[in-house]
Amino acid sequence: MLVVMQSHATDEQVRSVCDKIESLGLKAHPIPGAGRTAIGITGNNGAIDLGILESMPGVIECIPVTKPYKLVSLDVKTEPTIVRIPIPSGDVLIGGPHLAMVAGPCAVETEEQTLAIAEQLQPTGVHLFRGGAYKPRTSPYSFQGLGLPGLKILEKVRKLYGFGIVTEAVDNESLDLVEEYADVIQIGARNMQNFSLLKRAGRAKKPVLLKRGMSATLDEFLMAAEYILSEGNYNVMLCERGVRTFSDFSRNTLDLAVIPAVKKRSHLPILVDPSHGTGKRHKVLPMSRAAVAAGADGLLVEVHHQPDKALSDGIQSILPSEYADLLSEVRAISSLLHRHLN
Ligand code: PEP
Ligand code: MN
């Protein structure tokens, strides 16, 4: 259910409607827009008595939202969400006209490795640095990440190079720490339907990057995002990272058609990860070009200064110099599309 407020409704009137909704045992989500505020209602299992809300001052109408996802839907908010990520060198914006780039190694392996990559990436102009301190690995015998010491290395990267940090939380315990150290909390493909983790991310004070599960439908993807918004965190970015298909030439099939499909249904920004999406470094540049051309709001790319020695995902990691070339091509494509690259 959505309560649409008049364009001149006062803050007081919006607050009274929210109070009324909460007094009915429901949750109110005021969503300010360019022209008017809408208030999403969640928590109702049955019908709500619309009469009470519709007669309140400042209310235009109540609209039932028929889609399974509500807060992520364009019904609730017609303008694209622009996520603002405050980092040491200013704010990074993602969504609407703004594109943002994220680059860095698959995993934080050692301080030397991470700082070397950060140092080589800094001149490219990328603002967000990625690197997993907690790694969800298929095999329990593979490198699992450094954990807290890895987060401390990322903190150093932030301090020395001014990058915003994007890093993954794999469970509620690591999310507490990631929330403290990172600028963006990543939820990985394997956890896209870890509902208790999604709810915890929804209570976090930092933006969330939600990766698509490797066999998730679009509805499942959007419903996972809905979990985060329904707990009050509206700063959510989606990320397409490839899905499993019968393709035998790439690790995953990068589903770029999901970008216009998301744009038709949701106001949330969507990034693309061409590294996990293809699994091979020679495919990263062409798929980056295609992703931006298809309307992606940013790219998440794995970069390593010594990919052949990487402890994870070396074969899909590109060199910092190759990343610089990728970035200049992406810059050219985005300006053609009248978009601003941070
Ligand atoms: C990652 O980005 O390091 C990662 C593990 O990706 P995904 O969750 O998409 O597999
Ligand atoms: Mn990886």
mmCIF file of C-alpha atoms and ligand atoms in Angstrom:
data_model
loop_
_atom_site.group_PDB
_atom_site.id
_atom_site.type_symbol
_atom_site.label_atom_id
_atom_site.label_comp_id
_atom_site.label_asym_id
_atom_site.label_seq_id
_atom_site.Cartn_x
_atom_site.Cartn_y
_atom_site.Cartn_z
ATOM 1 C CA MET A 1 0.000 0.000 0.000
ATOM 2 C CA LEU A 2 1.168 3.480 -0.857
ATOM 3 C CA VAL A 3 -0.088 6.763 0.559
ATOM 4 C CA VAL A 4 0.458 9.647 -1.853
ATOM 5 C CA MET A 5 0.787 13.034 -0.168
ATOM 6 C CA GLN A 6 -0.114 16.373 -1.773
ATOM 7 C CA SER A 7 2.832 18.286 -3.196
ATOM 8 C CA HIS A 8 2.324 21.011 -0.575
ATOM 9 C CA ALA A 9 1.796 18.599 2.330
ATOM 10 C CA THR A 10 3.716 19.761 5.396
ATOM 11 C CA ASP A 11 6.319 17.689 7.267
ATOM 12 C CA GLU A 12 3.868 17.676 10.164
ATOM 13 C CA GLN A 13 1.153 16.096 7.976
ATOM 14 C CA VAL A 14 3.587 13.469 6.670
ATOM 15 C CA ARG A 15 4.589 12.688 10.258
ATOM 16 C CA SER A 16 0.954 12.336 11.413
ATOM 17 C CA VAL A 17 0.216 9.882 8.610
ATOM 18 C CA CYS A 18 3.344 7.881 9.536
ATOM 19 C CA ASP A 19 2.294 7.905 13.217
ATOM 20 C CA LYS A 20 -1.175 6.694 12.256
ATOM 21 C CA ILE A 21 0.293 3.865 10.171
ATOM 22 C CA GLU A 22 2.607 2.837 13.020
ATOM 23 C CA SER A 23 -0.299 2.973 15.491
ATOM 24 C CA LEU A 24 -2.011 0.323 13.350
ATOM 25 C CA GLY A 25 0.988 -1.943 13.999
ATOM 26 C CA LEU A 26 2.432 -1.362 10.506
ATOM 27 C CA LYS A 27 5.704 0.147 9.289
ATOM 28 C CA ALA A 28 5.739 3.506 7.477
ATOM 29 C CA HIS A 29 8.419 4.345 4.904
ATOM 30 C CA PRO A 30 8.255 8.031 3.907
ATOM 31 C CA ILE A 31 9.921 8.401 0.508
ATOM 32 C CA PRO A 32 10.479 12.024 -0.519
ATOM 33 C CA GLY A 33 10.303 12.640 -4.259
ATOM 34 C CA ALA A 34 10.926 15.680 -6.456
ATOM 35 C CA GLY A 35 7.253 16.682 -6.500
ATOM 36 C CA ARG A 36 5.711 14.939 -3.515
ATOM 37 C CA THR A 37 6.266 12.518 -0.689
ATOM 38 C CA ALA A 38 4.880 9.007 -0.872
ATOM 39 C CA ILE A 39 4.609 6.766 2.176
ATOM 40 C CA GLY A 40 5.064 3.054 1.630
ATOM 41 C CA ILE A 41 3.360 0.721 4.092
ATOM 42 C CA THR A 42 4.753 -2.693 4.930
ATOM 43 C CA GLY A 43 3.886 -5.254 7.551
ATOM 44 C CA ASN A 44 0.266 -5.722 6.546
ATOM 45 C CA ASN A 45 -0.874 -9.247 5.944
ATOM 46 C CA GLY A 46 -4.420 -8.311 5.142
ATOM 47 C CA ALA A 47 -6.369 -5.311 3.922
ATOM 48 C CA ILE A 48 -5.884 -1.924 5.578
ATOM 49 C CA ASP A 49 -8.827 0.375 6.270
ATOM 50 C CA LEU A 50 -7.999 3.044 3.702
ATOM 51 C CA GLY A 51 -10.716 5.392 4.886
ATOM 52 C CA ILE A 52 -8.756 6.360 7.993
ATOM 53 C CA LEU A 53 -5.657 7.351 6.020
ATOM 54 C CA GLU A 54 -7.368 8.857 2.995
ATOM 55 C CA SER A 55 -9.274 11.328 5.135
ATOM 56 C CA MET A 56 -6.155 12.664 6.831
ATOM 57 C CA PRO A 57 -4.942 16.190 5.975
ATOM 58 C CA GLY A 58 -2.364 16.328 3.171
ATOM 59 C CA VAL A 59 -3.246 12.916 1.701
ATOM 60 C CA ILE A 60 -4.227 12.662 -1.988
ATOM 61 C CA GLU A 61 -4.902 8.945 -2.230
ATOM 62 C CA CYS A 62 -3.980 5.441 -1.149
ATOM 63 C CA ILE A 63 -2.898 3.053 -3.878
ATOM 64 C CA PRO A 64 -2.614 -0.690 -3.420
ATOM 65 C CA VAL A 65 0.765 -1.923 -4.686
ATOM 66 C CA THR A 66 0.061 -5.176 -6.414
ATOM 67 C CA LYS A 67 3.639 -6.257 -7.110
ATOM 68 C CA PRO A 68 5.298 -8.560 -4.594
ATOM 69 C CA TYR A 69 8.054 -5.989 -4.098
ATOM 70 C CA LYS A 70 6.925 -2.577 -2.969
ATOM 71 C CA LEU A 71 9.635 -0.266 -1.664
ATOM 72 C CA VAL A 72 12.042 -1.097 -4.485
ATOM 73 C CA SER A 73 9.335 -0.560 -7.064
ATOM 74 C CA LEU A 74 8.803 2.427 -9.364
ATOM 75 C CA ASP A 75 5.219 2.572 -8.054
ATOM 76 C CA VAL A 76 6.562 3.905 -4.782
ATOM 77 C CA LYS A 77 9.299 6.158 -6.139
ATOM 78 C CA THR A 78 9.360 7.272 -9.731
ATOM 79 C CA GLU A 79 12.761 9.009 -9.747
ATOM 80 C CA PRO A 80 15.941 6.936 -9.755
ATOM 81 C CA THR A 81 17.608 6.528 -6.377
ATOM 82 C CA ILE A 82 20.969 8.237 -6.184
ATOM 83 C CA VAL A 83 23.127 6.592 -3.527
ATOM 84 C CA ARG A 84 25.598 8.987 -1.921
ATOM 85 C CA ILE A 85 28.746 7.418 -0.520
ATOM 86 C CA PRO A 86 30.813 9.801 1.594
ATOM 87 C CA ILE A 87 34.506 8.973 1.193
ATOM 88 C CA PRO A 88 37.639 10.851 2.372
ATOM 89 C CA SER A 89 37.984 12.741 -0.937
ATOM 90 C CA GLY A 90 34.309 13.793 -1.202
ATOM 91 C CA ASP A 91 31.040 12.102 -2.107
ATOM 92 C CA VAL A 92 30.645 9.367 -4.698
ATOM 93 C CA LEU A 93 27.213 9.313 -6.347
ATOM 94 C CA ILE A 94 25.684 6.234 -7.970
ATOM 95 C CA GLY A 95 22.411 6.210 -9.881
ATOM 96 C CA GLY A 96 20.396 8.662 -11.984
ATOM 97 C CA PRO A 97 22.941 10.369 -14.219
ATOM 98 C CA HIS A 98 25.871 9.206 -12.102
ATOM 99 C CA LEU A 99 28.087 6.226 -12.797
ATOM 100 C CA ALA A 100 30.563 4.957 -10.246
ATOM 101 C CA MET A 101 33.433 2.535 -10.618
ATOM 102 C CA VAL A 102 34.712 0.003 -8.091
ATOM 103 C CA ALA A 103 38.044 -1.777 -8.575
ATOM 104 C CA GLY A 104 40.430 -3.903 -6.589
ATOM 105 C CA PRO A 105 41.483 -7.458 -5.904
ATOM 106 C CA CYS A 106 39.136 -10.344 -5.274
ATOM 107 C CA ALA A 107 40.637 -10.765 -1.807
ATOM 108 C CA VAL A 108 42.793 -8.858 0.627
ATOM 109 C CA GLU A 109 45.749 -11.274 0.749
ATOM 110 C CA THR A 110 48.521 -9.330 2.456
ATOM 111 C CA GLU A 111 49.168 -5.700 3.312
ATOM 112 C CA GLU A 112 51.888 -5.450 0.633
ATOM 113 C CA GLN A 113 49.593 -6.879 -2.082
ATOM 114 C CA THR A 114 46.656 -4.640 -1.167
ATOM 115 C CA LEU A 115 48.687 -1.455 -0.861
ATOM 116 C CA ALA A 116 50.521 -2.172 -4.129
ATOM 117 C CA ILE A 117 47.217 -2.532 -5.997
ATOM 118 C CA ALA A 118 45.775 0.572 -4.331
ATOM 119 C CA GLU A 119 48.853 2.578 -5.238
ATOM 120 C CA GLN A 120 48.647 1.525 -8.872
ATOM 121 C CA LEU A 121 44.909 2.145 -9.045
ATOM 122 C CA GLN A 122 44.957 5.612 -7.541
ATOM 123 C CA PRO A 123 46.211 7.418 -10.688
ATOM 124 C CA THR A 124 43.375 5.886 -12.754
ATOM 125 C CA GLY A 125 40.881 8.108 -10.908
ATOM 126 C CA VAL A 126 38.731 5.274 -9.527
ATOM 127 C CA HIS A 127 37.261 6.232 -6.135
ATOM 128 C CA LEU A 128 35.946 2.982 -4.697
ATOM 129 C CA PHE A 129 38.296 0.134 -3.793
ATOM 130 C CA ARG A 130 37.075 -3.440 -3.440
ATOM 131 C CA GLY A 131 38.689 -6.423 -1.715
ATOM 132 C CA GLY A 132 37.247 -9.249 0.330
ATOM 133 C CA ALA A 133 38.395 -9.720 3.909
ATOM 134 C CA TYR A 134 35.769 -12.464 4.276
ATOM 135 C CA LYS A 135 35.631 -14.784 1.294
ATOM 136 C CA PRO A 136 32.751 -17.183 0.676
ATOM 137 C CA ARG A 137 34.616 -20.032 -1.075
ATOM 138 C CA THR A 138 33.241 -23.156 -2.675
ATOM 139 C CA SER A 139 35.899 -25.266 -0.949
ATOM 140 C CA PRO A 140 36.519 -25.078 2.786
ATOM 141 C CA TYR A 141 40.198 -25.666 1.981
ATOM 142 C CA SER A 142 40.528 -22.543 -0.206
ATOM 143 C CA PHE A 143 41.753 -19.216 1.189
ATOM 144 C CA GLN A 144 38.913 -17.885 3.353
ATOM 145 C CA GLY A 145 40.111 -14.303 3.700
ATOM 146 C CA LEU A 146 42.028 -12.589 6.477
ATOM 147 C CA GLY A 147 38.967 -11.483 8.451
ATOM 148 C CA LEU A 148 39.473 -8.559 10.813
ATOM 149 C CA PRO A 149 43.187 -8.065 9.959
ATOM 150 C CA GLY A 150 42.024 -7.767 6.336
ATOM 151 C CA LEU A 151 39.569 -5.024 7.303
ATOM 152 C CA LYS A 152 42.389 -3.192 9.056
ATOM 153 C CA ILE A 153 44.438 -3.344 5.843
ATOM 154 C CA LEU A 154 41.483 -1.854 3.973
ATOM 155 C CA GLU A 155 41.286 0.876 6.602
ATOM 156 C CA LYS A 156 44.888 1.680 5.787
ATOM 157 C CA VAL A 157 44.085 1.821 2.069
ATOM 158 C CA ARG A 158 41.304 4.278 2.866
ATOM 159 C CA LYS A 159 43.593 6.446 4.943
ATOM 160 C CA LEU A 160 46.599 6.409 2.582
ATOM 161 C CA TYR A 161 44.822 6.695 -0.761
ATOM 162 C CA GLY A 162 41.438 8.243 0.076
ATOM 163 C CA PHE A 163 39.422 5.409 -1.475
ATOM 164 C CA GLY A 164 35.970 4.449 -0.296
ATOM 165 C CA ILE A 165 35.983 0.780 0.684
ATOM 166 C CA VAL A 166 33.593 -1.865 -0.654
ATOM 167 C CA THR A 167 33.898 -5.209 1.115
ATOM 168 C CA GLU A 168 31.769 -8.257 1.719
ATOM 169 C CA ALA A 169 30.006 -9.430 4.857
ATOM 170 C CA VAL A 170 29.263 -13.146 4.902
ATOM 171 C CA ASP A 171 27.264 -13.426 8.130
ATOM 172 C CA ASN A 172 25.796 -11.221 10.857
ATOM 173 C CA GLU A 173 29.006 -11.295 12.853
ATOM 174 C CA SER A 174 31.196 -10.091 9.979
ATOM 175 C CA LEU A 175 28.556 -7.535 9.040
ATOM 176 C CA ASP A 176 29.019 -5.797 12.410
ATOM 177 C CA LEU A 177 32.713 -5.361 11.603
ATOM 178 C CA VAL A 178 32.255 -4.565 7.915
ATOM 179 C CA GLU A 179 29.752 -1.864 8.850
ATOM 180 C CA GLU A 180 32.390 -0.297 11.052
ATOM 181 C CA TYR A 181 35.274 -0.407 8.550
ATOM 182 C CA ALA A 182 33.694 -0.173 5.093
ATOM 183 C CA ASP A 183 31.916 2.554 3.165
ATOM 184 C CA VAL A 184 29.752 0.036 1.304
ATOM 185 C CA ILE A 185 28.644 -3.364 2.616
ATOM 186 C CA GLN A 186 28.710 -6.030 -0.088
ATOM 187 C CA ILE A 187 26.317 -8.979 0.108
ATOM 188 C CA GLY A 188 27.577 -11.696 -2.198
ATOM 189 C CA ALA A 189 25.744 -13.883 -4.690
ATOM 190 C CA ARG A 190 25.794 -16.874 -2.343
ATOM 191 C CA ASN A 191 24.063 -14.848 0.349
ATOM 192 C CA MET A 192 21.442 -13.118 -1.778
ATOM 193 C CA GLN A 193 18.743 -15.103 -0.047
ATOM 194 C CA ASN A 194 20.305 -15.191 3.414
ATOM 195 C CA PHE A 195 17.310 -13.411 4.852
ATOM 196 C CA SER A 196 18.660 -12.813 8.335
ATOM 197 C CA LEU A 197 21.779 -11.223 6.788
ATOM 198 C CA LEU A 198 19.603 -9.085 4.496
ATOM 199 C CA LYS A 199 17.568 -7.894 7.477
ATOM 200 C CA ARG A 200 20.729 -7.056 9.392
ATOM 201 C CA ALA A 201 22.018 -5.122 6.341
ATOM 202 C CA GLY A 202 18.699 -3.293 6.335
ATOM 203 C CA ARG A 203 19.451 -2.020 9.839
ATOM 204 C CA ALA A 204 22.992 -0.936 8.897
ATOM 205 C CA LYS A 205 23.930 2.704 8.554
ATOM 206 C CA LYS A 206 26.027 2.156 5.412
ATOM 207 C CA PRO A 207 24.943 1.635 1.770
ATOM 208 C CA VAL A 208 24.622 -1.952 0.594
ATOM 209 C CA LEU A 209 25.754 -3.527 -2.675
ATOM 210 C CA LEU A 210 23.580 -6.579 -3.260
ATOM 211 C CA LYS A 211 24.844 -9.099 -5.795
ATOM 212 C CA ARG A 212 22.429 -11.247 -7.770
ATOM 213 C CA GLY A 213 22.334 -14.896 -6.774
ATOM 214 C CA MET A 214 23.783 -17.162 -9.435
ATOM 215 C CA SER A 215 20.400 -18.654 -10.248
ATOM 216 C CA ALA A 216 18.126 -15.884 -9.025
ATOM 217 C CA THR A 217 15.211 -14.656 -11.075
ATOM 218 C CA LEU A 218 14.635 -10.927 -11.336
ATOM 219 C CA ASP A 219 11.733 -11.121 -8.886
ATOM 220 C CA GLU A 220 13.900 -12.977 -6.363
ATOM 221 C CA PHE A 221 16.649 -10.390 -6.824
ATOM 222 C CA LEU A 222 14.255 -7.499 -6.245
ATOM 223 C CA MET A 223 12.629 -9.252 -3.284
ATOM 224 C CA ALA A 224 16.057 -9.671 -1.699
ATOM 225 C CA ALA A 225 16.584 -5.914 -2.061
ATOM 226 C CA GLU A 226 13.095 -5.394 -0.620
ATOM 227 C CA TYR A 227 14.240 -7.152 2.576
ATOM 228 C CA ILE A 228 16.945 -4.517 3.030
ATOM 229 C CA LEU A 229 14.692 -1.538 2.302
ATOM 230 C CA SER A 230 11.905 -2.906 4.479
ATOM 231 C CA GLU A 231 14.214 -2.638 7.485
ATOM 232 C CA GLY A 232 14.865 1.040 6.749
ATOM 233 C CA ASN A 233 18.045 1.087 4.644
ATOM 234 C CA TYR A 234 17.135 2.691 1.321
ATOM 235 C CA ASN A 235 20.723 3.006 0.089
ATOM 236 C CA VAL A 236 20.846 -0.186 -1.885
ATOM 237 C CA MET A 237 22.677 -0.847 -5.147
ATOM 238 C CA LEU A 238 22.036 -3.987 -7.146
ATOM 239 C CA CYS A 239 24.832 -5.809 -8.946
ATOM 240 C CA GLU A 240 24.513 -8.217 -11.860
ATOM 241 C CA ARG A 241 27.384 -10.737 -11.686
ATOM 242 C CA GLY A 242 26.355 -13.416 -14.115
ATOM 243 C CA VAL A 243 24.041 -16.376 -13.769
ATOM 244 C CA ARG A 244 24.531 -20.096 -14.308
ATOM 245 C CA THR A 245 23.564 -21.373 -17.721
ATOM 246 C CA PHE A 246 24.624 -24.163 -20.073
ATOM 247 C CA SER A 247 27.310 -21.906 -21.513
ATOM 248 C CA ASP A 248 30.586 -23.819 -21.606
ATOM 249 C CA PHE A 249 32.901 -20.978 -22.525
ATOM 250 C CA SER A 250 32.521 -18.715 -19.514
ATOM 251 C CA ARG A 251 32.241 -19.039 -15.740
ATOM 252 C CA ASN A 252 28.785 -17.443 -15.774
ATOM 253 C CA THR A 253 26.547 -15.782 -18.330
ATOM 254 C CA LEU A 254 26.518 -12.044 -17.769
ATOM 255 C CA ASP A 255 22.843 -11.157 -18.066
ATOM 256 C CA LEU A 256 23.032 -7.596 -19.329
ATOM 257 C CA ALA A 257 19.379 -7.661 -20.382
ATOM 258 C CA VAL A 258 18.569 -7.502 -16.686
ATOM 259 C CA ILE A 259 19.638 -3.833 -16.685
ATOM 260 C CA PRO A 260 16.718 -2.461 -18.731
ATOM 261 C CA ALA A 261 14.456 -4.984 -16.945
ATOM 262 C CA VAL A 262 15.482 -3.563 -13.554
ATOM 263 C CA LYS A 263 15.094 0.007 -14.831
ATOM 264 C CA LYS A 264 11.526 -0.779 -15.895
ATOM 265 C CA ARG A 265 10.622 -2.019 -12.418
ATOM 266 C CA SER A 266 12.830 -0.334 -9.863
ATOM 267 C CA HIS A 267 14.392 2.996 -8.936
ATOM 268 C CA LEU A 268 17.493 1.303 -7.506
ATOM 269 C CA PRO A 269 20.843 1.649 -9.281
ATOM 270 C CA ILE A 270 22.352 -1.455 -10.842
ATOM 271 C CA LEU A 271 26.066 -2.104 -11.270
ATOM 272 C CA VAL A 272 27.655 -4.860 -13.322
ATOM 273 C CA ASP A 273 30.525 -7.163 -12.364
ATOM 274 C CA PRO A 274 32.106 -8.353 -15.625
ATOM 275 C CA SER A 275 34.839 -10.244 -13.718
ATOM 276 C CA HIS A 276 32.680 -12.880 -11.992
ATOM 277 C CA GLY A 277 30.217 -12.504 -14.854
ATOM 278 C CA THR A 278 32.680 -13.986 -17.344
ATOM 279 C CA GLY A 279 35.520 -15.532 -15.330
ATOM 280 C CA LYS A 280 38.144 -14.670 -17.952
ATOM 281 C CA ARG A 281 40.216 -11.523 -18.065
ATOM 282 C CA HIS A 282 40.016 -11.056 -21.854
ATOM 283 C CA LYS A 283 36.234 -10.755 -21.576
ATOM 284 C CA VAL A 284 36.266 -8.025 -18.935
ATOM 285 C CA LEU A 285 36.843 -5.042 -21.242
ATOM 286 C CA PRO A 286 34.287 -5.927 -23.947
ATOM 287 C CA MET A 287 31.614 -6.717 -21.340
ATOM 288 C CA SER A 288 32.396 -3.523 -19.437
ATOM 289 C CA ARG A 289 31.789 -1.521 -22.597
ATOM 290 C CA ALA A 290 28.540 -3.394 -23.200
ATOM 291 C CA ALA A 291 27.337 -2.986 -19.623
ATOM 292 C CA VAL A 292 27.769 0.774 -19.662
ATOM 293 C CA ALA A 293 26.181 1.001 -23.105
ATOM 294 C CA ALA A 294 23.204 -0.976 -21.756
ATOM 295 C CA GLY A 295 22.667 1.524 -18.928
ATOM 296 C CA ALA A 296 24.632 0.119 -15.978
ATOM 297 C CA ASP A 297 25.172 2.628 -13.173
ATOM 298 C CA GLY A 298 28.674 1.409 -12.492
ATOM 299 C CA LEU A 299 31.136 -1.464 -12.756
ATOM 300 C CA LEU A 300 32.781 -3.682 -10.158
ATOM 301 C CA VAL A 301 36.038 -5.008 -11.610
ATOM 302 C CA GLU A 302 38.691 -7.291 -10.135
ATOM 303 C CA VAL A 303 42.183 -5.863 -10.534
ATOM 304 C CA HIS A 304 45.425 -7.433 -9.324
ATOM 305 C CA HIS A 305 49.028 -6.298 -9.835
ATOM 306 C CA GLN A 306 50.181 -9.946 -10.037
ATOM 307 C CA PRO A 307 47.104 -11.878 -11.205
ATOM 308 C CA ASP A 308 49.073 -15.092 -11.688
ATOM 309 C CA LYS A 309 49.936 -15.110 -8.000
ATOM 310 C CA ALA A 310 46.458 -14.179 -6.723
ATOM 311 C CA LEU A 311 45.001 -16.408 -4.012
ATOM 312 C CA SER A 312 41.577 -16.184 -5.629
ATOM 313 C CA ASP A 313 40.147 -15.287 -9.034
ATOM 314 C CA GLY A 314 43.478 -14.471 -10.681
ATOM 315 C CA ILE A 315 42.298 -15.666 -14.099
ATOM 316 C CA GLN A 316 39.553 -13.079 -14.217
ATOM 317 C CA SER A 317 41.632 -10.239 -12.754
ATOM 318 C CA ILE A 318 43.099 -7.548 -14.974
ATOM 319 C CA LEU A 319 46.229 -5.452 -14.415
ATOM 320 C CA PRO A 320 45.998 -1.874 -13.128
ATOM 321 C CA SER A 321 47.302 -0.623 -16.509
ATOM 322 C CA GLU A 322 44.520 -2.539 -18.290
ATOM 323 C CA TYR A 323 42.049 -1.033 -15.849
ATOM 324 C CA ALA A 324 43.238 2.458 -16.777
ATOM 325 C CA ASP A 325 42.451 1.694 -20.439
ATOM 326 C CA LEU A 326 39.077 0.234 -19.481
ATOM 327 C CA LEU A 327 38.250 3.354 -17.529
ATOM 328 C CA SER A 328 39.063 5.690 -20.395
ATOM 329 C CA GLU A 329 36.846 3.671 -22.747
ATOM 330 C CA VAL A 330 34.027 3.619 -20.211
ATOM 331 C CA ARG A 331 34.441 7.369 -19.783
ATOM 332 C CA ALA A 332 34.014 7.892 -23.522
ATOM 333 C CA ILE A 333 30.914 5.669 -23.694
ATOM 334 C CA SER A 334 29.300 7.274 -20.668
ATOM 335 C CA SER A 335 29.795 10.796 -21.967
ATOM 336 C CA LEU A 336 28.175 9.737 -25.238
ATOM 337 C CA LEU A 337 25.170 8.720 -23.125
ATOM 338 C CA HIS A 338 25.279 12.038 -21.209
ATOM 339 C CA ARG A 339 26.155 10.359 -17.943
ATOM 340 C CA HIS A 340 28.635 11.552 -15.346
ATOM 341 C CA LEU A 341 31.400 9.223 -14.319
ATOM 342 C CA ASN A 342 32.532 9.988 -10.765
HETATM 343 C C1 PEP B 1 33.220 -11.046 -4.997
HETATM 344 O O1 PEP B 1 32.775 -9.994 -5.493
HETATM 345 O O2 PEP B 1 34.355 -11.149 -4.521
HETATM 346 C C2 PEP B 1 32.378 -12.249 -4.987
HETATM 347 C C3 PEP B 1 32.647 -13.275 -4.165
HETATM 348 O O3 PEP B 1 31.410 -12.211 -5.888
HETATM 349 P P1 PEP B 1 30.055 -13.080 -6.015
HETATM 350 O O4 PEP B 1 29.383 -12.991 -4.678
HETATM 351 O O5 PEP B 1 29.326 -12.359 -7.102
HETATM 352 O O6 PEP B 1 30.468 -14.461 -6.391
HETATM 353 MN MN MN B 2 36.327 -12.853 -6.776
#
